[in-house]
Coordinates of C-alpha atoms in Angstrom, one line a residue:
Chain A
M1 CA -43.2 25.7 -10.9
T2 CA -46.6 24.2 -10.0
P3 CA -48.6 24.9 -7.0
T4 CA -47.2 21.7 -5.2
T5 CA -43.5 22.6 -6.0
P6 CA -42.1 22.5 -2.5
T7 CA -40.7 25.2 -0.6
L8 CA -37.0 24.9 0.4
L9 CA -36.1 27.1 3.0
V10 CA -32.0 27.7 3.1
L11 CA -30.5 29.0 6.3
D12 CA -27.5 30.5 4.9
A13 CA -24.6 33.0 5.7
D14 CA -23.4 32.8 1.9
P15 CA -25.6 31.2 -0.6
P16 CA -24.8 27.6 -1.5
P17 CA -23.6 26.5 -4.6
R18 CA -25.2 23.9 -6.9
L19 CA -29.0 24.8 -6.0
G20 CA -29.5 26.1 -9.4
R21 CA -30.1 22.3 -10.4
L22 CA -33.3 22.5 -8.5
T23 CA -34.8 25.3 -10.5
G24 CA -38.4 24.6 -11.3
R25 CA -38.3 21.7 -8.8
A26 CA -38.1 23.7 -5.4
R27 CA -39.3 27.2 -4.4
I28 CA -36.0 28.3 -2.7
V29 CA -36.4 31.0 -0.1
H30 CA -33.2 32.0 1.8
T31 CA -33.3 33.3 5.3
D32 CA -31.0 34.4 8.0
A33 CA -31.3 33.5 11.6
A34 CA -33.6 36.3 12.5
G35 CA -36.2 35.3 9.7
L36 CA -36.0 31.6 10.5
A37 CA -38.9 31.2 13.1
G38 CA -41.1 33.4 10.8
R39 CA -40.5 31.1 7.7
L40 CA -40.3 27.8 9.3
P41 CA -44.0 27.1 9.0
A42 CA -44.2 27.4 5.3
A43 CA -41.3 25.2 4.5
D44 CA -41.4 21.7 3.3
V45 CA -37.5 21.3 3.3
L46 CA -34.9 23.0 5.4
L47 CA -31.4 23.2 4.4
V48 CA -29.3 24.3 7.2
W49 CA -26.2 25.5 5.0
D50 CA -24.9 27.8 7.7
F51 CA -23.7 25.1 10.2
T52 CA -22.2 27.4 12.7
S53 CA -25.4 28.8 13.6
H54 CA -27.6 27.6 16.5
A55 CA -30.8 29.3 15.2
V56 CA -32.7 25.9 14.3
R57 CA -32.3 24.9 18.0
E58 CA -33.8 28.1 19.1
A59 CA -36.4 28.5 16.5
W60 CA -37.8 25.1 16.1
P61 CA -39.7 24.9 19.5
G62 CA -42.0 27.7 18.3
G63 CA -45.7 27.1 17.1
G64 CA -47.1 26.2 13.7
P65 CA -46.2 23.4 11.0
R66 CA -42.4 22.5 10.6
P67 CA -40.7 20.9 7.6
R68 CA -40.8 17.3 7.0
W69 CA -37.1 17.1 6.2
V70 CA -33.9 19.1 7.6
H71 CA -30.6 18.5 6.1
T72 CA -27.3 20.2 7.5
A73 CA -24.2 20.8 5.6
S74 CA -22.0 19.4 8.2
A75 CA -21.4 16.0 10.1
G76 CA -22.4 17.0 13.5
V77 CA -25.9 17.8 14.2
D78 CA -25.5 18.9 17.6
H79 CA -26.1 22.5 16.7
L80 CA -29.5 22.1 15.6
M81 CA -31.0 19.4 17.6
C82 CA -33.4 20.1 20.3
P83 CA -36.2 17.8 22.1
E84 CA -38.7 19.1 19.8
L85 CA -37.1 18.2 16.9
A86 CA -35.9 15.0 18.2
A87 CA -39.7 14.1 19.1
S88 CA -41.1 15.2 15.9
D89 CA -41.5 13.1 12.6
T90 CA -39.1 15.5 10.6
V91 CA -36.2 13.6 9.1
V92 CA -32.8 15.0 9.6
T93 CA -30.0 14.1 7.4
N94 CA -26.3 15.2 7.4
A95 CA -23.2 15.5 5.1
R96 CA -21.8 12.1 6.1
G97 CA -18.8 11.1 3.7
I98 CA -18.0 14.6 2.8
F99 CA -15.3 15.3 5.3
D100 CA -13.9 11.8 6.0
Q101 CA -11.0 11.7 3.9
P102 CA -9.9 15.4 4.3
I103 CA -10.3 15.4 8.1
A104 CA -8.0 12.0 8.1
E105 CA -5.3 13.8 6.3
Y106 CA -5.6 16.8 8.6
V107 CA -5.0 14.4 11.6
A108 CA -2.0 12.6 9.7
A109 CA -0.6 16.2 9.0
L110 CA -0.9 17.2 12.7
V111 CA 0.3 13.7 14.0
L112 CA 3.4 14.0 11.6
A113 CA 4.0 17.9 12.2
V114 CA 4.1 17.2 16.2
A115 CA 6.4 14.0 15.6
K116 CA 8.7 15.7 13.3
D117 CA 8.7 18.9 15.5
L118 CA 7.8 21.2 12.8
P119 CA 6.4 24.0 14.8
R120 CA 9.7 24.4 16.4
T121 CA 11.4 24.2 13.2
L122 CA 9.4 27.1 12.0
E123 CA 10.2 29.1 15.0
H124 CA 13.8 28.6 14.6
Q125 CA 13.6 29.5 10.9
R126 CA 12.0 32.8 11.9
E127 CA 15.1 33.4 14.2
R128 CA 17.5 32.1 11.5
V129 CA 18.6 29.6 13.9
W130 CA 20.0 26.2 12.9
R131 CA 19.2 23.8 15.5
H132 CA 19.4 20.1 14.7
R133 CA 16.9 17.9 16.9
E134 CA 16.0 14.3 17.0
T135 CA 12.5 13.6 16.2
R136 CA 9.8 10.8 16.6
R137 CA 9.4 8.2 14.2
V138 CA 5.6 7.6 13.6
A139 CA 5.7 3.9 12.5
G140 CA 5.2 1.7 15.3
T141 CA 3.5 4.2 17.6
R142 CA 0.1 3.8 18.9
A143 CA -3.1 5.8 18.4
C144 CA -6.6 5.7 20.0
V145 CA -9.4 7.2 17.9
V146 CA -12.5 8.0 19.8
G147 CA -15.4 8.1 17.2
S148 CA -16.2 5.0 14.8
G149 CA -18.3 6.8 12.3
P150 CA -16.7 7.2 8.8
I151 CA -14.7 10.2 9.9
G152 CA -12.8 8.1 12.7
R153 CA -12.8 5.1 10.5
A154 CA -11.0 7.3 7.8
I155 CA -8.5 8.5 10.4
A156 CA -7.9 5.1 11.4
R157 CA -7.3 3.8 7.9
T158 CA -4.9 6.8 7.3
L159 CA -2.8 6.3 10.3
R160 CA -2.6 2.6 9.8
A161 CA -1.3 3.5 6.5
L162 CA 1.6 5.1 8.2
D163 CA 2.1 2.1 10.3
V164 CA 0.8 3.5 13.4
T165 CA -0.9 0.9 15.5
T166 CA -4.6 2.2 15.8
A167 CA -7.4 1.2 18.0
L168 CA -11.1 2.7 17.3
V169 CA -13.4 3.3 20.1
G170 CA -17.1 3.8 19.5
R171 CA -20.4 3.6 21.5
V172 CA -20.9 0.1 21.0
P173 CA -18.4 -2.7 20.8
R174 CA -18.2 -4.4 17.4
T175 CA -15.7 -5.8 15.0
G176 CA -12.8 -3.7 14.9
V177 CA -14.4 -1.4 17.4
H178 CA -13.7 -1.0 21.1
G179 CA -16.6 -0.1 23.2
P180 CA -16.2 2.8 26.0
G181 CA -15.1 -0.1 28.6
D182 CA -11.7 -0.3 26.7
L183 CA -11.2 3.6 26.5
D184 CA -9.1 4.3 29.5
R185 CA -6.9 1.4 29.1
L186 CA -6.5 2.2 25.2
I187 CA -5.7 5.9 26.0
S188 CA -3.3 5.0 28.7
R189 CA -1.0 3.3 26.3
A190 CA -1.7 5.7 23.2
D191 CA 1.0 7.9 21.8
W192 CA -1.7 9.9 19.9
V193 CA -5.6 10.4 21.2
I194 CA -7.7 11.4 18.5
A195 CA -11.3 12.9 19.4
A196 CA -13.5 12.6 16.5
A197 CA -16.6 11.5 17.9
P198 CA -20.3 13.2 17.6
L199 CA -21.2 15.6 20.4
T200 CA -24.0 13.7 22.5
E201 CA -24.9 13.6 26.1
Q202 CA -22.6 10.6 26.3
T203 CA -19.6 12.2 24.9
Y204 CA -20.1 15.9 26.1
G205 CA -17.0 16.8 28.3
M206 CA -15.4 13.2 28.1
F207 CA -11.9 14.5 27.6
D208 CA -11.7 15.9 31.3
A209 CA -8.9 16.0 33.9
R210 CA -9.3 12.5 34.7
R211 CA -8.9 11.2 31.2
F212 CA -5.9 13.4 30.4
G213 CA -4.4 12.2 33.8
V214 CA -4.6 8.7 32.5
M215 CA -2.7 9.5 29.3
Q216 CA 1.0 9.1 29.0
P217 CA 3.3 12.3 29.6
S218 CA 4.5 11.8 25.9
A219 CA 1.0 11.6 24.4
V220 CA -0.6 14.0 22.2
F221 CA -4.3 15.0 22.1
V222 CA -5.8 15.9 18.9
N223 CA -9.7 17.3 18.8
V224 CA -11.4 17.3 15.2
G225 CA -14.9 16.4 16.6
R226 CA -16.6 19.2 18.6
G227 CA -15.1 21.6 21.0
Q228 CA -17.4 20.5 24.0
L229 CA -15.8 17.0 23.8
V230 CA -13.0 18.6 25.9
D231 CA -12.7 20.2 29.0
E232 CA -10.8 23.1 27.8
E233 CA -9.7 24.2 31.2
A234 CA -8.6 20.6 32.2
L235 CA -6.6 20.5 28.7
A236 CA -4.8 23.7 29.7
G237 CA -3.9 22.3 33.0
A238 CA -2.7 18.9 31.6
L239 CA -0.5 20.9 29.3
A240 CA 1.0 23.5 31.8
G241 CA 1.5 20.3 34.4
R242 CA 3.1 18.4 31.7
W243 CA 0.6 15.5 32.2
I244 CA 0.8 15.2 28.4
A245 CA 3.2 16.4 25.8
G246 CA 1.0 18.4 23.5
A247 CA -2.3 19.0 21.8
A248 CA -3.8 20.4 18.6
L249 CA -7.4 21.5 18.6
D250 CA -9.3 22.4 15.5
V251 CA -12.6 22.7 17.1
F252 CA -13.7 24.6 20.4
A253 CA -16.3 25.3 22.9
A254 CA -16.8 29.0 21.5
E255 CA -15.9 29.5 17.9
P256 CA -14.5 31.5 16.5
L257 CA -12.1 31.3 19.6
P258 CA -12.1 34.8 21.3
A259 CA -9.0 36.6 20.8
G260 CA -8.8 36.9 24.6
S261 CA -8.7 32.9 25.3
P262 CA -5.8 31.4 27.1
L263 CA -5.7 28.6 24.5
W264 CA -4.0 30.8 21.8
D265 CA -0.6 31.0 23.5
L266 CA -0.7 27.6 25.6
P267 CA 2.8 25.9 25.3
G268 CA 2.5 22.7 23.1
L269 CA -1.1 23.6 21.9
I270 CA -1.8 23.9 18.0
V271 CA -4.8 26.0 17.4
S272 CA -6.4 25.8 14.1
P273 CA -9.8 27.6 12.8
H274 CA -12.1 24.7 12.6
M275 CA -11.1 23.7 9.0
S276 CA -10.0 20.1 9.1
G277 CA -12.6 19.0 6.6
D278 CA -12.8 21.9 4.6
T279 CA -10.7 21.1 1.4
V280 CA -10.9 23.1 -2.0
G281 CA -14.4 22.3 -3.5
W282 CA -16.0 21.1 -0.3
R283 CA -18.9 23.7 -0.7
D284 CA -19.7 22.2 -4.1
E285 CA -19.5 18.7 -2.8
L286 CA -21.9 19.8 0.0
G287 CA -24.3 21.4 -2.7
A288 CA -24.1 18.5 -4.9
Q289 CA -24.9 16.3 -2.1
F290 CA -27.8 17.9 -1.0
V291 CA -29.1 18.3 -4.7
E292 CA -28.7 14.5 -4.7
L293 CA -30.9 13.9 -1.5
Y294 CA -33.3 16.6 -2.7
E295 CA -34.0 14.5 -5.8
R296 CA -34.4 11.3 -3.9
W297 CA -36.9 13.0 -1.5
A298 CA -38.7 14.7 -4.5
A299 CA -39.0 11.3 -6.0
G300 CA -40.6 9.6 -2.9
R301 CA -37.3 7.4 -2.4
P302 CA -35.7 6.9 1.0
L303 CA -33.3 9.1 2.0
V304 CA -29.7 8.3 2.8
N305 CA -27.4 9.8 5.8
V306 CA -30.6 9.8 8.2
V307 CA -29.5 10.8 11.6
D308 CA -30.8 8.8 14.6
K309 CA -32.3 11.7 16.3
Q310 CA -31.9 10.2 19.8
R311 CA -28.3 9.3 19.3
G312 CA -27.2 12.4 17.4
Y313 CA -25.5 10.6 14.4
V314 CA -26.1 8.5 11.5
P315 CA -25.9 4.9 12.8
G316 CA -23.0 3.1 11.2
H317 CA -22.1 -0.6 10.4
Chain B
M1 CA 44.4 -7.6 22.2
T2 CA 46.9 -9.2 20.0
P3 CA 49.4 -7.9 17.8
T4 CA 47.0 -8.5 14.7
T5 CA 44.1 -6.6 16.4
P6 CA 43.2 -4.2 13.6
T7 CA 43.3 -0.4 14.2
L8 CA 39.9 1.2 13.9
L9 CA 40.2 5.1 13.3
V10 CA 37.2 6.9 14.1
L11 CA 36.8 10.3 12.9
D12 CA 34.2 11.8 15.2
A13 CA 32.8 15.1 17.0
D14 CA 31.0 13.2 19.6
P15 CA 32.1 9.5 20.3
P16 CA 29.9 7.1 18.8
P17 CA 27.5 4.8 20.8
R18 CA 27.9 0.7 20.8
L19 CA 31.5 0.6 19.9
G20 CA 32.4 -0.7 23.3
R21 CA 31.3 -4.1 21.8
L22 CA 34.3 -4.3 19.7
T23 CA 36.7 -4.2 22.8
G24 CA 39.4 -6.6 22.3
R25 CA 38.7 -7.0 18.6
A26 CA 39.7 -3.5 17.5
R27 CA 42.4 -0.9 18.6
I28 CA 39.9 2.2 18.7
V29 CA 41.9 5.4 18.1
H30 CA 39.5 8.6 17.9
T31 CA 40.8 11.5 15.7
D32 CA 39.6 15.0 14.7
A33 CA 39.9 16.4 11.2
A34 CA 43.3 17.9 12.0
G35 CA 44.7 14.5 13.2
L36 CA 43.3 12.5 10.4
A37 CA 46.0 12.8 7.8
G38 CA 48.8 11.6 10.3
R39 CA 46.7 8.8 11.7
L40 CA 45.3 7.4 8.2
P41 CA 48.4 5.3 7.4
A42 CA 48.3 3.1 10.6
A43 CA 44.5 2.5 10.5
D44 CA 43.0 -0.7 9.1
V45 CA 39.6 0.5 9.0
L46 CA 38.2 4.1 9.0
L47 CA 34.8 5.0 10.6
V48 CA 33.5 8.7 9.5
W49 CA 31.1 9.2 12.3
D50 CA 31.4 12.8 11.8
F51 CA 29.4 12.7 8.5
T52 CA 29.5 16.7 8.2
S53 CA 33.1 16.8 7.7
H54 CA 35.2 16.9 4.4
A55 CA 38.3 15.8 6.2
V56 CA 38.5 12.5 4.5
R57 CA 38.3 14.0 0.9
E58 CA 41.2 16.5 2.1
A59 CA 43.4 14.0 3.8
W60 CA 43.1 10.8 1.8
P61 CA 45.2 12.0 -1.3
G62 CA 48.4 12.3 1.0
G63 CA 51.0 9.9 1.2
G64 CA 51.4 6.5 3.1
P65 CA 49.4 3.3 3.2
R66 CA 45.5 3.8 3.5
P67 CA 42.8 1.9 5.4
R68 CA 41.2 -1.0 3.6
W69 CA 37.7 -0.1 4.6
V70 CA 35.9 3.1 5.3
H71 CA 32.5 3.3 6.6
T72 CA 30.4 6.4 6.9
A73 CA 27.4 6.7 9.0
S74 CA 25.4 8.6 6.4
A75 CA 23.5 7.5 3.4
G76 CA 25.3 9.8 1.1
V77 CA 29.1 9.4 0.3
D78 CA 29.7 12.8 -1.5
H79 CA 31.6 14.4 1.8
L80 CA 34.3 11.8 1.6
M81 CA 34.6 10.6 -2.2
C82 CA 37.6 11.9 -4.0
P83 CA 39.5 10.6 -7.2
E84 CA 42.3 8.9 -5.1
L85 CA 39.9 6.8 -3.0
A86 CA 37.6 6.2 -6.0
A87 CA 40.6 4.6 -7.6
S88 CA 42.0 2.8 -4.6
D89 CA 41.2 -0.8 -3.4
T90 CA 39.6 0.5 -0.4
V91 CA 36.1 -0.7 0.2
V92 CA 33.5 1.9 1.1
T93 CA 30.3 1.3 3.0
N94 CA 27.5 3.4 4.0
A95 CA 24.5 3.5 6.4
R96 CA 22.0 2.4 3.8
G97 CA 18.6 1.5 5.4
I98 CA 18.9 3.6 8.7
F99 CA 17.3 6.6 7.3
D100 CA 14.7 5.4 4.9
Q101 CA 11.6 5.3 6.9
P102 CA 12.3 8.4 8.9
I103 CA 12.9 10.7 5.9
A104 CA 9.9 9.1 4.0
E105 CA 7.9 10.1 7.2
Y106 CA 9.6 13.6 7.1
V107 CA 8.6 14.1 3.6
A108 CA 5.1 13.2 4.3
A109 CA 4.9 15.6 7.1
L110 CA 5.7 18.3 4.8
V111 CA 3.8 17.5 2.2
L112 CA 0.8 17.2 4.3
A113 CA 1.8 20.3 6.4
V114 CA 2.0 22.4 3.3
A115 CA -1.1 20.9 1.7
K116 CA -2.9 21.9 5.2
D117 CA -1.3 25.4 5.1
L118 CA -0.1 24.6 8.7
P119 CA 2.9 27.1 8.6
R120 CA 0.2 29.9 8.1
T121 CA -2.1 28.3 10.9
L122 CA 0.8 28.7 13.2
E123 CA 1.3 32.2 12.1
H124 CA -2.3 33.1 12.6
Q125 CA -2.4 31.5 16.1
R126 CA 0.8 33.4 17.1
E127 CA -1.3 36.6 16.2
R128 CA -4.6 35.1 17.9
V129 CA -6.2 35.3 14.5
W130 CA -9.1 33.0 13.6
R131 CA -9.0 32.8 9.9
H132 CA -10.6 29.9 8.1
R133 CA -9.2 28.6 4.8
E134 CA -10.0 25.9 2.5
T135 CA -7.0 23.6 2.1
R136 CA -5.7 21.0 -0.5
R137 CA -6.5 17.2 -0.5
V138 CA -3.5 15.1 -0.7
A139 CA -5.1 11.8 -2.1
G140 CA -5.3 12.1 -5.8
T141 CA -2.4 14.6 -6.0
R142 CA 0.9 13.4 -7.9
A143 CA 4.2 13.2 -6.6
C144 CA 7.6 13.0 -8.6
V145 CA 10.3 11.1 -6.4
V146 CA 13.8 11.8 -7.7
G147 CA 16.0 9.1 -6.4
S148 CA 15.1 5.6 -6.4
G149 CA 17.4 4.1 -3.8
P150 CA 15.9 2.8 -0.6
I151 CA 15.0 6.4 0.6
G152 CA 13.2 7.3 -2.4
R153 CA 11.7 4.2 -2.8
A154 CA 10.5 4.3 1.0
I155 CA 9.2 8.1 0.3
A156 CA 7.3 6.7 -2.8
R157 CA 5.6 3.9 -0.5
T158 CA 4.7 6.4 2.2
L159 CA 3.1 8.8 -0.3
R160 CA 1.4 6.1 -2.0
A161 CA -0.2 5.1 1.4
L162 CA -1.7 8.5 1.3
D163 CA -3.2 7.8 -2.1
V164 CA -0.7 10.3 -3.9
T165 CA 0.1 9.0 -7.2
T166 CA 3.9 8.7 -7.0
A167 CA 6.4 8.3 -10.0
L168 CA 10.1 7.1 -9.0
V169 CA 12.9 8.6 -11.1
G170 CA 16.2 6.9 -11.0
R171 CA 19.7 6.9 -13.0
V172 CA 18.4 3.7 -15.0
P173 CA 15.0 3.0 -15.9
R174 CA 13.7 -0.3 -14.7
T175 CA 10.4 -1.8 -13.5
G176 CA 8.5 0.7 -11.3
V177 CA 11.4 3.4 -12.0
H178 CA 11.4 5.9 -14.7
G179 CA 14.8 6.9 -16.4
P180 CA 16.0 10.4 -16.6
G181 CA 14.5 10.9 -20.0
D182 CA 11.1 10.9 -18.3
L183 CA 11.9 13.6 -15.4
D184 CA 10.9 16.9 -17.2
R185 CA 7.5 15.2 -18.3
L186 CA 7.0 13.8 -14.8
I187 CA 7.8 17.2 -12.9
S188 CA 5.8 19.1 -15.3
R189 CA 2.7 17.4 -13.9
A190 CA 3.6 16.7 -10.4
D191 CA 2.1 18.4 -7.5
W192 CA 5.0 17.5 -5.4
V193 CA 8.4 17.0 -6.6
I194 CA 10.7 15.4 -4.1
A195 CA 14.7 15.4 -4.4
A196 CA 15.9 12.1 -2.7
A197 CA 18.8 11.6 -4.9
P198 CA 22.6 10.8 -4.1
L199 CA 25.1 13.9 -5.0
T200 CA 26.9 12.8 -8.1
E201 CA 28.2 14.4 -11.1
Q202 CA 24.9 13.4 -12.9
T203 CA 22.8 15.0 -10.0
Y204 CA 24.7 18.2 -9.1
G205 CA 22.6 21.4 -9.8
M206 CA 19.9 19.1 -11.5
F207 CA 17.1 21.5 -10.0
D208 CA 18.1 24.7 -11.9
A209 CA 16.0 27.5 -13.4
R210 CA 14.9 25.4 -16.5
R211 CA 13.6 22.6 -14.1
F212 CA 11.7 24.9 -11.7
G213 CA 10.3 26.5 -14.9
V214 CA 8.9 23.2 -16.0
M215 CA 6.9 22.7 -12.8
Q216 CA 3.4 23.7 -12.2
P217 CA 2.8 27.1 -10.6
S218 CA 1.0 25.1 -7.9
A219 CA 3.9 22.8 -7.6
V220 CA 5.7 22.3 -4.1
F221 CA 9.5 21.2 -4.1
V222 CA 11.2 19.3 -1.3
N223 CA 14.7 18.3 -1.1
V224 CA 15.9 15.7 1.4
G225 CA 18.8 14.7 -0.6
R226 CA 21.7 16.9 -0.8
G227 CA 21.9 20.9 -1.0
Q228 CA 23.9 20.8 -4.3
L229 CA 21.2 19.0 -6.3
V230 CA 19.6 22.4 -6.1
D231 CA 20.5 25.7 -7.7
E232 CA 19.6 27.9 -4.5
E233 CA 19.6 31.0 -6.6
A234 CA 17.4 29.6 -9.1
L235 CA 15.0 28.1 -6.5
A236 CA 14.8 31.5 -4.8
G237 CA 13.9 33.1 -8.1
A238 CA 11.2 30.3 -8.7
L239 CA 9.7 31.1 -5.5
A240 CA 9.8 34.9 -5.8
G241 CA 8.5 34.8 -9.4
R242 CA 5.8 32.2 -8.3
W243 CA 7.0 29.8 -11.0
I244 CA 6.2 27.2 -8.1
A245 CA 4.0 27.4 -5.0
G246 CA 6.3 26.5 -2.3
A247 CA 9.3 24.6 -1.4
A248 CA 10.9 22.8 1.8
L249 CA 14.6 22.4 2.1
D250 CA 16.2 20.1 4.7
V251 CA 19.7 20.2 3.1
F252 CA 21.6 23.2 1.9
A253 CA 24.8 23.7 -0.2
A254 CA 26.4 25.3 3.0
E255 CA 25.6 23.7 6.3
P256 CA 24.8 25.0 8.6
L257 CA 22.8 27.4 6.8
P258 CA 24.5 31.0 7.5
A259 CA 22.6 33.3 9.4
G260 CA 22.7 35.7 6.5
S261 CA 21.5 33.3 3.8
P262 CA 18.5 34.8 2.1
L263 CA 16.9 31.4 2.3
W264 CA 15.7 31.8 5.8
D265 CA 13.0 34.1 5.1
L266 CA 11.8 33.3 1.4
P267 CA 8.2 33.5 1.3
G268 CA 6.9 29.9 0.7
L269 CA 10.1 28.2 1.7
I270 CA 10.4 25.9 4.8
V271 CA 13.8 25.7 6.0
S272 CA 14.8 22.7 8.7
P273 CA 18.4 21.9 9.9
H274 CA 19.3 18.8 7.8
M275 CA 17.3 16.2 10.3
S276 CA 14.9 14.6 8.4
G277 CA 16.5 11.1 8.9
D278 CA 17.4 11.6 12.6
T279 CA 14.8 10.2 14.8
V280 CA 15.4 9.2 18.4
G281 CA 17.8 6.4 18.6
W282 CA 19.6 7.0 15.2
R283 CA 22.9 7.0 16.7
D284 CA 22.4 3.8 18.4
E285 CA 21.2 2.2 15.2
L286 CA 24.1 3.7 13.2
G287 CA 26.6 2.4 15.8
A288 CA 24.9 -0.9 15.8
Q289 CA 25.0 -1.2 12.0
F290 CA 28.6 -0.5 12.0
V291 CA 29.3 -3.1 14.8
E292 CA 27.6 -5.7 12.6
L293 CA 29.5 -4.7 9.5
Y294 CA 32.7 -4.8 11.6
E295 CA 32.0 -8.4 12.7
R296 CA 31.5 -9.4 9.3
W297 CA 34.8 -7.7 8.1
A298 CA 36.8 -9.2 10.6
A299 CA 35.3 -12.7 10.1
G300 CA 36.3 -12.2 6.6
R301 CA 32.8 -12.2 5.3
P302 CA 31.5 -10.1 2.6
L303 CA 30.5 -6.7 3.5
V304 CA 27.2 -5.3 2.7
N305 CA 26.1 -1.7 2.0
V306 CA 29.0 -1.6 -0.3
V307 CA 29.2 1.6 -2.5
D308 CA 29.9 1.7 -6.1
K309 CA 32.7 4.4 -5.9
Q310 CA 32.3 5.3 -9.4
R311 CA 28.6 6.0 -9.2
G312 CA 28.8 7.4 -5.5
Y313 CA 26.1 5.1 -4.1
V314 CA 25.1 1.4 -3.3
P315 CA 23.6 0.1 -6.5
G316 CA 20.2 -1.0 -6.0
H317 CA 17.7 -3.8 -7.3

């Protein structure tokens, strides 16, 4: 290790795999949220491994030098962005690519499970009740996927592979992607409305009472983006009032979802613990992805997965 | 109605839809299992609408004339075949085609639900427990689908659309289909073993202790064919002994599955009530399919979906 070896500060709950590969090329310092503010000034690079933490957003505005590069082991950057970071020269990168296929499969699992009434089948099994029902055919139904980044596009690809007619909605209309102006029309016809957008000022609370009111009574809403995309009280009302047929949430405004939340036993709602993208080996993949980015950075080559800090995501094609 | 109007005998629990279209072209007589034997001699055509009944197999060997054509509103013909029917000139047709896509989707739903650990997620939700787990990626896994008829082929198409490497096994090897000689090798490597074969002398009890022993400890077995393809006791042992990781059965040796069956609460087993092919509108589709066949038959045109009575299914391509 030379005097010029960069300092890599790692904000982690449990230590990331694969960083051993950087031995001799980075001075690795681990910190928890409490230690973050004191260690930021001496760091060249910050790896936000604990992507559930809001510590960066809280510590960043303090005084002193700041890392030149921040990487988060997550697709969303909402948990770390603050005006001071956005206005700085610091480059922010994310884990773009790692979660696309797993989340797409997770959405397909939810769509098919609801169509085939699997939750009720499992209930009946528990009660040793044999009750034949007719279920829904997925082929030929319509989905609207909100979020046109790699995750949204992977979801669309997977649903189309199941012969679901799928529309994608993004911030800006382009080939194969509808703009926000088409959103209400598309969700009013959709059997499946899938939220996979980044959390930004534009998307905060976008699934509100009005939007649930626009959906069909047979529609099912799925959120694998961020909890704050949804007005959870409005969703509860929409389910209770049968404005929509069902919902599945993998993300919540407060995580872990408090044991006292009414969402746990809302009829027609499937609750899962923010796991849609996390298939076996995901931590290794995230670690390897960071190592690759670090090698680029250390060699002075341009980083990839660079977040547009104003928009809050990596601009796509 | 003329004196030559054919008599259509319908074995049904509840009356089939769409038969109104045959008014004036068929003398429709409904019967239950008890009345079947007495009415068979006067029938030109028998429609087996109640496909859960074994009444045909029991009544057919009796004396007197027999219908020239028997249609069953099911894919399998095991419930009605008997040596006397097989040896007769009577043509047997089935509901080939109606169930392919629904069953393929159902299998995809089960595979994805197991991969994504959805049953446990629903258990945790009931207990208001937030417990993140890593799940399996389906893309890149291997499936072996046993049964190369239209249902097996639809399952293979759907799994391949999810990027599952899928092998098909049939009675006779041909392009794209493995023969029985490859079965043990294929199931020994498969993550998902899907039974979708007709019940015949060759397939009865084919999933026995030896075959579950050949499978990987991580393998999941799914049966959407017929219950008797499986030695249920051997499956219970394989699950209890963790020879395989899980199973999902939609069909059983005895249906409805008796409330006292140990299968209801076998760890790792999903029980569903023989519903994989029954999507909304299925009865209408079955009714319309029979009407179309009847119109062919009445016009003297060749029937389609003709079962090879020796083999016990419609020979494919």
